[in-house]
Amino acid sequence: MTASAPLARRLGTADAVVVGLSAMLGAGVFSAYAPAAASAGSLLLVALAIAAFVAFCNAVASAQLAAVYPSSGGTYLFGREVLGAWWGFVAGWGFVIGKTASCAAMAMTFAYYLFPDTSVLQRLSAAVAVVALTALNLRGITRTAVAAKVLVTITVLVLVFFVVLVGTRESVVPNAALASAEPYGVLQAAGLLFFAFAGYARIATLAEEVRRPEMIGRAILIALSVAVTLYAVIGVVSVKVLGSSLAAADAPLMSAVDAVGASWAGPIVRCGAVAASLGALLALIAGVSRTMLAMARERDLPSPFATVDERHQVPAAAEIAVGVVVVLLVLLADLRGAIGFSSFGVLTYYFVTNASAFRQPCKQRRWPRAFNILGMAGCAVLVATLPWQAVALGALVLAGGVLGRAALRRP
């Protein structure tokens, strides 16, 4: 292995789009609508529109920055270059802690759909999935992209199948319409839906491996547009078929096929959920490891994480570390109800993204600064809608990282 060597540029624009889609079309598309509907009620699609707009503001900021700084690390790098080292660290640490927890959540979601009734098999299969995908990532970014294409194709085909099957039928059991909601509930639902498809940052974190960095912005916007369109169509279909029962559905898409009398399609939907979870996990491991690589290069994380495998051109030590931590989490922790702080970390990351883009000079700008202001405001508002326990835990872990960096860099 070589310390701090550059990564190889092996990804095309289409590959970058696929990696972004695999992160955005994760398990959230199969499960996020129920809690969102419980909060937003009949204004569920309004909440989706708010989430999509905040995501758009964040995406154009990421795209604008990645075109100028085409290296691994995403907003960790952007924050360092534009705002200063401490801003970059806060963004990078928020991303690492938040998305590591998300890795574990995706692994457990995969295991839940595979073995819905056996908790021991769930944990073991989740650990096996993490080990297998970490090993795949270690074989090189091109293999990661190929696997992402397969998983995204399966996911999209299943989602299109669901829309055609359910959207053309009426529910065999009439349901009441969703109840009305207060503005706070709509914003809380927007936060839930935002995190369900906020995977476009994965494209920016892989900027050092894209052959044409100037195309990263286009890849981010294409991936986001496809994901938002699919979420909107599936949301409309789910509301039409399930009505008020959507808010109580553990697996909304499974409930929808049952509601139209097509229970035979359940295994197909389950297959799509498994593929989506694995695709998101694959992209998350790649994204977190690249951020760790960038942080280690600047001595914000231990220097061994800056090593790059000479043969496969991947940050092998960082990827192995992510895999080990996630395996421990899925084996020892109850993550399905305890990863709210990851939302705090991701919103912190995107707040710094928008702040960095706002500070870019005019010659580097591709979008008006108004989008950056709205993006920062959107991130702040969505943080305010999170449960206070999630905010407190997220702030505590973030502060721990800041104190640790200060202690390590003290003369």
Coordinates of C-alpha atoms in Angstrom, one line a residue:
M1 CA 0.0 0.0 0.0
T2 CA 1.0 3.6 -0.7
A3 CA 0.5 6.4 1.8
S4 CA -1.5 9.4 0.4
A5 CA -1.3 8.2 -3.2
P6 CA -4.0 9.6 -5.6
L7 CA -6.9 7.4 -6.5
A8 CA -7.4 6.3 -10.1
R9 CA -9.9 8.1 -12.3
R10 CA -11.9 5.1 -13.5
L11 CA -15.6 6.2 -13.3
G12 CA -17.5 7.7 -16.2
T13 CA -20.4 10.1 -15.8
A14 CA -23.0 7.3 -16.0
D15 CA -21.1 5.4 -13.3
A16 CA -21.3 8.4 -11.0
V17 CA -25.0 8.7 -11.6
V18 CA -25.5 5.0 -10.8
V19 CA -23.5 5.3 -7.5
G20 CA -25.6 8.3 -6.5
L21 CA -28.9 6.5 -7.4
S22 CA -27.8 3.4 -5.5
A23 CA -27.4 5.6 -2.4
M24 CA -30.7 7.5 -2.9
L25 CA -32.9 4.6 -3.8
G26 CA -32.1 2.8 -0.6
A27 CA -34.4 1.2 1.9
G28 CA -36.0 4.6 2.5
V29 CA -38.1 4.3 -0.6
F30 CA -39.6 1.1 0.8
S31 CA -40.2 2.4 4.4
A32 CA -40.1 6.2 4.7
Y33 CA -43.6 7.0 3.7
A34 CA -45.3 5.6 6.8
P35 CA -43.6 7.8 9.4
A36 CA -43.8 10.7 6.9
A37 CA -47.5 10.2 6.4
A38 CA -48.0 10.0 10.2
S39 CA -46.5 13.4 10.5
A40 CA -47.7 15.2 7.4
G41 CA -51.0 13.6 6.8
S42 CA -52.8 14.8 3.7
L43 CA -49.9 17.2 3.0
L44 CA -47.4 14.3 2.5
L45 CA -46.6 15.4 -1.1
V46 CA -46.0 18.9 0.1
A47 CA -43.5 17.6 2.6
L48 CA -41.9 15.7 -0.3
A49 CA -41.7 18.9 -2.3
I50 CA -40.0 20.7 0.6
A51 CA -37.5 17.9 1.1
A52 CA -36.8 17.8 -2.7
F53 CA -36.2 21.6 -2.7
V54 CA -33.7 21.5 0.2
A55 CA -32.0 18.5 -1.5
F56 CA -31.8 20.5 -4.7
C57 CA -30.1 23.5 -2.9
N58 CA -27.7 21.1 -1.3
A59 CA -27.0 19.3 -4.6
V60 CA -26.2 22.4 -6.6
A61 CA -23.9 23.5 -3.9
S62 CA -22.1 20.1 -3.9
A63 CA -21.9 20.2 -7.7
Q64 CA -20.5 23.7 -7.8
L65 CA -17.8 22.8 -5.3
A66 CA -16.9 19.4 -6.7
A67 CA -16.3 20.9 -10.1
V68 CA -13.6 23.2 -8.6
Y69 CA -12.2 20.7 -6.0
P70 CA -12.2 17.3 -7.8
S71 CA -10.7 15.2 -5.0
S72 CA -11.9 12.7 -2.4
G73 CA -13.7 13.9 0.7
G74 CA -16.7 15.9 -0.4
T75 CA -17.6 18.8 2.0
Y76 CA -14.7 17.9 4.3
L77 CA -12.4 19.1 1.5
F78 CA -14.7 21.9 0.4
G79 CA -15.0 23.3 3.9
R80 CA -11.2 23.2 4.5
E81 CA -10.5 24.9 1.2
V82 CA -13.1 27.6 1.4
L83 CA -13.9 28.2 5.1
G84 CA -11.0 26.8 7.0
A85 CA -9.8 23.6 8.6
W86 CA -12.2 23.5 11.5
W87 CA -15.2 23.9 9.3
G88 CA -14.0 21.0 7.1
F89 CA -13.4 18.8 10.2
V90 CA -17.0 19.5 11.5
A91 CA -18.4 18.5 8.1
G92 CA -16.2 15.4 7.7
W93 CA -16.8 14.1 11.2
G94 CA -20.5 14.7 10.9
F95 CA -20.5 12.7 7.7
V96 CA -18.4 9.9 9.0
I97 CA -20.4 9.3 12.2
G98 CA -23.8 9.8 10.6
K99 CA -23.2 7.6 7.6
T100 CA -21.4 4.9 9.5
A101 CA -24.7 4.5 11.5
S102 CA -26.6 4.6 8.2
C103 CA -24.4 1.7 6.9
A104 CA -25.5 -0.3 9.9
A105 CA -29.2 0.7 9.4
M106 CA -29.1 -0.4 5.7
A107 CA -27.5 -3.7 6.7
M108 CA -30.2 -4.3 9.3
T109 CA -32.9 -3.3 6.8
F110 CA -31.6 -5.8 4.3
A111 CA -31.6 -8.5 7.0
Y112 CA -35.1 -7.6 8.1
Y113 CA -36.5 -8.1 4.6
L114 CA -34.5 -11.3 4.2
F115 CA -35.4 -12.9 7.6
P116 CA -38.4 -10.9 9.0
D117 CA -39.1 -13.3 11.8
T118 CA -35.6 -14.3 13.2
S119 CA -33.5 -11.7 15.0
V120 CA -30.4 -13.9 15.3
L121 CA -30.4 -14.6 11.5
Q122 CA -31.0 -10.9 10.9
R123 CA -27.8 -9.9 12.8
L124 CA -25.7 -12.6 11.3
S125 CA -26.9 -12.0 7.7
A126 CA -26.4 -8.2 8.2
A127 CA -22.8 -8.8 9.3
V128 CA -22.2 -11.1 6.3
A129 CA -23.6 -8.5 3.9
V130 CA -21.2 -5.9 5.4
V131 CA -18.2 -8.2 5.0
A132 CA -19.1 -9.1 1.5
L133 CA -19.7 -5.6 0.3
T134 CA -16.6 -4.3 2.0
A135 CA -14.6 -7.0 0.2
L136 CA -16.2 -6.0 -3.1
N137 CA -15.3 -2.4 -2.5
L138 CA -11.7 -3.5 -1.9
R139 CA -11.5 -4.9 -5.4
G140 CA -11.7 -1.5 -7.0
I141 CA -14.1 1.3 -7.7
T142 CA -15.0 -0.2 -11.1
R143 CA -16.3 -3.3 -9.5
T144 CA -18.3 -1.2 -7.0
A145 CA -19.8 0.7 -10.0
V146 CA -20.7 -2.6 -11.8
A147 CA -22.4 -4.0 -8.6
A148 CA -24.2 -0.7 -8.1
K149 CA -25.6 -0.9 -11.7
V150 CA -26.9 -4.4 -11.1
L151 CA -28.6 -3.5 -7.7
V152 CA -30.0 -0.2 -9.0
T153 CA -31.4 -1.9 -12.1
I154 CA -33.2 -4.5 -9.9
T155 CA -34.5 -1.7 -7.6
V156 CA -35.8 0.5 -10.4
L157 CA -37.4 -2.4 -12.2
V158 CA -39.2 -3.4 -9.0
L159 CA -40.3 0.1 -8.3
V160 CA -41.7 0.5 -11.9
F161 CA -43.4 -2.8 -11.5
F162 CA -45.0 -1.6 -8.3
V163 CA -46.2 1.6 -9.9
V164 CA -47.8 -0.2 -12.9
L165 CA -49.3 -2.9 -10.7
V166 CA -50.7 -0.8 -7.9
G167 CA -51.3 2.4 -9.7
T168 CA -53.7 0.8 -12.2
R169 CA -55.9 -0.8 -9.5
E170 CA -58.2 0.2 -6.7
S171 CA -57.9 -0.9 -3.1
V172 CA -60.1 -3.9 -2.3
V173 CA -60.7 -2.4 1.1
P174 CA -61.7 1.3 1.0
N175 CA -59.6 3.5 3.3
A176 CA -60.3 6.9 4.7
A177 CA -58.2 9.8 3.4
L178 CA -55.1 10.9 5.4
A179 CA -55.9 13.4 8.1
S180 CA -54.8 17.1 8.0
A181 CA -51.6 18.1 9.7
E182 CA -49.9 21.1 11.3
P183 CA -47.0 22.9 9.7
Y184 CA -44.6 21.4 12.2
G185 CA -45.7 17.9 11.1
V186 CA -45.1 18.8 7.5
L187 CA -41.6 19.9 8.2
Q188 CA -40.9 16.8 10.3
A189 CA -42.1 14.7 7.4
A190 CA -39.8 16.6 5.1
G191 CA -36.9 15.8 7.3
L192 CA -37.7 12.1 7.1
L193 CA -38.1 12.1 3.4
F194 CA -35.0 14.2 2.9
F195 CA -32.8 11.6 4.6
A196 CA -34.5 8.9 2.5
F197 CA -32.9 10.2 -0.7
A198 CA -30.0 12.4 0.4
G199 CA -27.4 10.2 -1.2
Y200 CA -26.1 12.6 -3.9
A201 CA -23.2 13.5 -1.6
R202 CA -21.7 10.1 -2.5
I203 CA -21.0 11.4 -6.0
A204 CA -19.0 14.3 -4.6
T205 CA -17.0 12.1 -2.2
L206 CA -15.9 10.1 -5.2
A207 CA -14.8 13.1 -7.3
E208 CA -11.2 12.0 -7.3
E209 CA -12.2 8.8 -9.2
V210 CA -14.4 10.4 -11.9
R211 CA -12.6 10.7 -15.3
R212 CA -14.3 14.1 -16.2
P213 CA -14.7 16.0 -12.9
E214 CA -16.4 18.9 -14.7
M215 CA -19.3 16.5 -15.3
I216 CA -19.9 15.8 -11.6
G217 CA -22.5 18.5 -11.3
R218 CA -24.5 17.0 -14.1
A219 CA -24.3 13.5 -12.5
I220 CA -25.5 14.9 -9.2
L221 CA -28.5 16.6 -10.7
I222 CA -29.5 13.7 -13.0
A223 CA -29.4 11.2 -10.1
L224 CA -31.4 13.6 -7.8
S225 CA -34.0 14.2 -10.5
V226 CA -34.5 10.5 -11.1
A227 CA -34.8 9.7 -7.4
V228 CA -37.2 12.5 -6.6
T229 CA -39.4 11.6 -9.6
L230 CA -39.6 8.0 -8.4
Y231 CA -40.3 9.0 -4.8
A232 CA -43.1 11.3 -6.0
V233 CA -44.8 8.7 -8.2
I234 CA -44.6 6.1 -5.5
G235 CA -45.9 8.5 -2.9
V236 CA -49.0 9.3 -5.1
V237 CA -49.7 5.7 -5.7
S238 CA -49.3 4.7 -2.0
V239 CA -51.6 7.5 -0.8
K240 CA -54.2 6.6 -3.5
V241 CA -54.3 2.9 -2.4
L242 CA -53.7 3.0 1.3
G243 CA -55.2 6.3 2.4
S244 CA -55.1 6.7 6.2
S245 CA -53.6 3.2 6.7
L246 CA -50.4 4.4 5.1
A247 CA -49.4 6.1 8.3
A248 CA -49.4 2.8 10.2
A249 CA -47.8 0.5 7.6
D250 CA -44.5 -1.0 8.7
A251 CA -43.7 -1.8 5.0
P252 CA -45.9 0.5 2.9
L253 CA -45.2 -1.0 -0.5
M254 CA -45.9 -4.5 0.8
S255 CA -49.1 -3.2 2.3
A256 CA -50.1 -1.6 -1.0
V257 CA -49.8 -4.8 -3.0
D258 CA -51.8 -6.5 -0.4
A259 CA -54.5 -3.7 -0.5
V260 CA -55.0 -4.2 -4.3
G261 CA -55.3 -8.0 -3.9
A262 CA -51.9 -8.8 -5.4
S263 CA -50.2 -10.5 -2.5
W264 CA -48.4 -12.8 -5.0
A265 CA -46.3 -9.7 -5.8
G266 CA -45.0 -9.5 -2.2
P267 CA -41.8 -11.5 -2.9
I268 CA -41.0 -9.3 -5.8
V269 CA -41.3 -6.1 -3.7
R270 CA -39.2 -7.8 -1.0
C271 CA -36.5 -8.5 -3.6
G272 CA -36.5 -4.9 -4.5
A273 CA -36.1 -3.8 -0.9
V274 CA -33.2 -6.2 -0.5
A275 CA -31.5 -4.9 -3.6
A276 CA -32.1 -1.3 -2.6
S277 CA -30.6 -1.9 0.9
L278 CA -27.5 -3.5 -0.5
G279 CA -27.1 -0.8 -3.1
A280 CA -27.3 1.9 -0.5
L281 CA -24.9 0.0 1.8
L282 CA -22.4 -0.4 -1.0
A283 CA -22.4 3.3 -1.8
L284 CA -22.3 4.3 1.8
I285 CA -19.2 2.2 2.5
A286 CA -17.4 3.8 -0.5
G287 CA -18.4 7.3 0.5
V288 CA -17.4 7.1 4.1
S289 CA -14.1 5.5 3.3
R290 CA -13.2 8.3 0.9
T291 CA -14.0 10.9 3.4
M292 CA -11.9 9.1 6.0
L293 CA -9.1 9.0 3.4
A294 CA -9.3 12.8 2.9
M295 CA -9.3 13.4 6.7
A296 CA -6.3 11.2 7.3
R297 CA -4.4 13.0 4.6
E298 CA -4.8 16.1 6.7
R299 CA -4.0 14.3 10.0
D300 CA -7.6 14.8 11.2
L301 CA -7.9 11.0 11.4
P302 CA -5.0 8.5 12.0
S303 CA -2.5 8.5 9.2
P304 CA -2.9 4.7 8.3
F305 CA -6.4 5.6 6.8
A306 CA -4.6 7.6 4.1
T307 CA -3.0 4.5 2.6
V308 CA -4.1 3.5 -0.9
D309 CA -3.9 0.0 -2.3
E310 CA -1.5 0.1 -5.2
R311 CA -3.2 -2.6 -7.2
H312 CA -6.9 -1.7 -6.8
Q313 CA -6.4 2.0 -6.1
V314 CA -8.8 2.1 -3.2
P315 CA -8.4 3.4 0.4
A316 CA -8.1 -0.1 1.7
A317 CA -7.4 0.7 5.4
A318 CA -10.3 3.1 5.6
E319 CA -12.7 0.7 4.0
I320 CA -11.7 -2.1 6.3
A321 CA -12.1 0.1 9.3
V322 CA -15.6 1.1 8.2
G323 CA -16.5 -2.5 7.6
V324 CA -15.3 -3.6 11.1
V325 CA -17.1 -0.8 12.9
V326 CA -20.4 -1.5 11.0
V327 CA -20.1 -5.3 11.7
L328 CA -19.7 -4.5 15.4
L329 CA -22.7 -2.2 15.4
V330 CA -25.1 -4.7 13.7
L331 CA -24.0 -7.5 16.0
L332 CA -24.1 -5.5 19.3
A333 CA -26.4 -2.5 18.9
D334 CA -30.1 -2.0 18.4
L335 CA -29.8 0.5 15.6
R336 CA -33.2 0.6 14.0
G337 CA -34.5 2.9 16.8
A338 CA -31.3 4.6 17.8
I339 CA -29.6 6.2 14.8
G340 CA -31.5 9.6 14.9
F341 CA -28.2 11.4 15.5
S342 CA -27.1 10.4 12.0
S343 CA -29.6 12.9 10.7
F344 CA -28.0 15.6 12.8
G345 CA -24.6 14.7 11.3
V346 CA -25.8 14.8 7.7
L347 CA -27.6 18.1 8.1
T348 CA -24.5 19.6 9.7
Y349 CA -22.5 18.3 6.6
Y350 CA -24.9 20.0 4.2
F351 CA -25.0 23.2 6.2
V352 CA -21.2 23.5 5.7
T353 CA -21.7 22.6 2.0
N354 CA -24.0 25.5 1.5
A355 CA -21.8 27.9 3.5
S356 CA -18.8 26.9 1.4
A357 CA -20.6 27.4 -1.8
F358 CA -21.8 30.8 -0.7
R359 CA -18.2 31.9 -0.1
Q360 CA -17.0 30.8 -3.6
P361 CA -15.9 33.7 -5.9
C362 CA -18.1 34.7 -8.8
K363 CA -15.9 33.1 -11.4
Q364 CA -16.4 29.7 -9.8
R365 CA -20.2 30.1 -9.4
R366 CA -22.7 28.2 -11.5
W367 CA -25.8 29.0 -9.4
P368 CA -27.1 32.1 -7.6
R369 CA -26.1 32.5 -3.9
A370 CA -29.8 32.6 -3.0
F371 CA -29.8 28.8 -3.3
N372 CA -27.0 28.5 -0.8
I373 CA -28.9 30.8 1.7
L374 CA -32.1 28.7 1.3
G375 CA -30.1 25.5 1.6
M376 CA -28.5 26.6 4.9
A377 CA -32.0 27.7 6.2
G378 CA -33.5 24.4 5.1
C379 CA -30.9 22.4 7.0
A380 CA -31.3 24.5 10.1
V381 CA -35.1 24.1 10.0
L382 CA -35.0 20.4 9.4
V383 CA -32.6 20.0 12.4
A384 CA -35.1 21.9 14.5
T385 CA -37.8 19.3 13.6
L386 CA -35.6 16.3 14.8
P387 CA -36.4 14.7 18.2
W388 CA -34.5 16.5 20.9
Q389 CA -32.8 13.3 21.9
A390 CA -31.4 12.9 18.4
V391 CA -30.1 16.5 18.4
A392 CA -28.5 16.1 21.9
L393 CA -26.8 12.9 21.0
G394 CA -25.6 14.2 17.6
A395 CA -24.3 17.4 19.2
L396 CA -22.5 15.3 21.9
V397 CA -20.7 13.1 19.4
L398 CA -19.8 16.0 17.2
A399 CA -18.4 17.9 20.2
G400 CA -16.4 14.8 21.2
G401 CA -14.8 14.8 17.8
V402 CA -14.0 18.5 17.9
L403 CA -12.4 18.1 21.4
G404 CA -10.4 15.1 20.2
R405 CA -9.0 17.1 17.3
A406 CA -8.1 20.0 19.5
A407 CA -6.3 17.7 21.9
L408 CA -4.3 16.0 19.2
R409 CA -3.3 19.3 17.6
R410 CA -2.3 21.0 20.8
P411 CA 1.4 22.0 20.8

